[in-house]
Amino acid sequence: LAAYIGVMAIQDGVEYIIRAVDVIVHQRDFRDFIVYLIGKGDDFPRLTKLVEELHLQDFIVFTGRIPDEPALAILSTADVCLSPDPYSPLNELSTMTKIMEYMSLGKPIVSFHLEESKYSAGDAALYVNNNDPVAFADGMLTLFQIEKLCREMGEFGVRRVKQELSWQKQSERLL
């Protein structure tokens, strides 16, 4: 199980997840997974149509915007969490909230090589070539298949949030 939570506008890169799933299913012939896409946005209609065009309805579930409790249930059971924000000058320097959420839940992350994402997630994420759906697919497959790596990445993320990124730690610096 893989999961994404966030806005679904063009700049959020959800299309990279869909294209990665297409690679995993139709080129890598791997079908033992499902991806939950939690959220909504301006690109939602186009993304749902793309899933239909690529015949990926059995592998991708759109939940739309849902309450926190069911969203947390999905994210908590996910094996891998996804941060497909593509390279752009804005994304390069932006802290993605979803990365913090994934880390606090102890989830390994697939992300593009963005400076701020690398700073925030550190070893909690597997970084792949920017804006490359094939690289994103291969990152997902790597994490689907290496349970020990996922566990180590998840543990690192929880430690990093507690020891360095939590409000309790950050407030000391800000005050």
C-alpha positions in Angstrom: 0.0 0.0 0.0 1.3 3.4 -1.0 -0.3 6.7 -0.1 -0.3 10.4 -0.9 -2.0 13.2 0.9 -2.2 16.8 -0.3 -3.5 19.2 -2.8 -4.0 18.0 -6.3 -3.0 20.9 -8.5 -0.5 20.8 -11.4 2.4 22.0 -9.3 1.9 19.2 -6.7 3.0 16.5 -9.1 0.3 13.9 -8.5 0.5 13.0 -12.2 4.0 11.7 -11.5 2.5 9.1 -9.2 0.0 8.1 -11.8 2.6 7.8 -14.5 4.9 5.8 -12.1 2.0 3.4 -11.4 1.6 3.0 -15.1 5.3 2.0 -15.4 5.0 -0.4 -12.4 2.0 -2.1 -13.8 2.5 -2.0 -17.6 6.3 -2.1 -17.9 7.6 -3.7 -14.7 4.6 -6.2 -14.5 4.2 -5.7 -10.8 0.6 -5.7 -9.6 0.6 -6.5 -5.9 -0.1 -3.0 -4.6 -2.6 -0.2 -4.4 -2.1 3.5 -4.1 -4.4 5.8 -2.2 -4.5 9.5 -3.3 -6.0 11.6 -0.5 -7.0 15.1 -1.4 -8.5 17.2 -4.1 -7.7 20.3 -6.2 -7.9 21.9 -9.6 -6.2 19.0 -11.3 -8.4 16.4 -9.8 -10.7 15.9 -12.9 -7.8 15.6 -15.2 -6.0 13.1 -12.9 -9.1 10.9 -12.5 -9.5 10.9 -16.3 -5.8 10.0 -16.8 -6.2 7.0 -14.5 -9.1 5.8 -16.6 -7.2 6.3 -19.9 -4.2 4.3 -18.6 -6.5 1.6 -17.2 -5.2 1.9 -13.6 -8.5 1.9 -11.7 -7.6 -1.3 -10.0 -4.4 0.2 -8.6 -5.3 3.8 -7.8 -8.0 4.9 -5.4 -9.0 8.6 -5.2 -10.6 9.4 -1.8 -11.1 13.1 -2.4 -10.8 15.3 0.6 -11.7 13.2 3.7 -11.8 13.8 7.4 -8.6 13.4 9.4 -9.5 10.1 11.0 -9.9 8.0 7.8 -6.9 9.8 6.2 -4.8 8.9 9.2 -6.0 5.3 9.0 -4.9 5.1 5.4 -1.5 6.8 6.1 -0.9 4.6 9.2 -1.4 1.4 7.2 0.6 2.5 4.2 3.9 0.8 3.5 5.3 3.7 1.5 4.3 7.4 1.3 4.7 9.5 -1.7 5.9 13.1 -2.2 5.8 13.7 -5.9 6.4 17.5 -5.8 8.3 18.2 -9.0 11.4 20.4 -9.2 10.7 24.1 -9.5 12.4 27.1 -7.8 9.5 27.3 -5.3 9.4 23.5 -4.5 13.2 23.4 -4.2 13.0 25.6 -1.1 9.6 24.7 0.3 9.0 22.5 3.3 6.3 20.0 2.3 3.9 19.4 5.2 3.1 15.9 3.9 6.8 14.9 4.5 6.5 15.9 8.2 3.2 14.0 8.5 4.7 10.9 6.9 7.8 11.0 9.1 5.8 11.4 12.3 3.9 8.2 11.3 7.2 6.4 10.7 6.7 5.9 7.0 9.4 5.7 4.3 9.0 8.3 1.6 9.7 8.4 -2.1 10.6 12.0 -3.1 12.3 13.9 -5.9 15.7 15.5 -5.2 14.5 18.8 -3.7 16.9 20.7 -1.3 14.3 21.4 1.4 12.8 17.9 1.2 16.3 16.4 1.6 16.9 18.7 4.6 13.6 17.9 6.2 13.4 14.2 5.6 17.1 13.2 5.5 17.4 9.4 5.5 13.6 9.0 5.9 13.2 9.4 2.1 14.5 7.7 -1.0 15.4 10.4 -3.5 14.9 9.9 -7.2 15.7 11.9 -10.3 13.6 15.1 -10.5 10.5 15.0 -12.5 11.1 11.5 -13.8 8.1 9.1 -13.4 10.2 6.0 -14.3 12.7 6.9 -11.5 9.7 7.5 -9.2 8.3 4.1 -10.1 11.7 2.4 -9.5 11.8 4.2 -6.1 8.4 2.9 -5.2 9.3 -0.7 -6.2 12.5 -0.5 -4.2 10.6 0.3 -1.1 7.9 -2.2 -1.8 10.5 -4.9 -1.9 13.0 -4.1 0.8 11.1 -4.2 4.2 14.3 -3.7 6.3 15.1 -0.5 4.4 11.5 0.8 4.9 11.7 0.0 8.7 15.0 1.9 9.0 13.8 4.9 7.1 10.6 5.0 9.1 12.5 4.8 12.4 14.9 7.6 11.3 11.9 9.8 10.4 10.2 9.4 13.8 13.5 10.1 15.6 14.2 13.2 13.4 10.8 14.6 14.1 11.0 14.0 17.9 14.7 15.0 18.3 15.0 17.9 15.8 11.9 19.0 14.0 9.1 19.0 16.6 7.6 22.2 17.9 9.2 21.5 21.3 12.7 21.6 19.7 12.0 24.3 17.1 10.4 26.7 19.6 13.6 26.8 21.6 15.4 28.2 18.5 12.6 30.5 17.6 12.2 32.0 21.1 
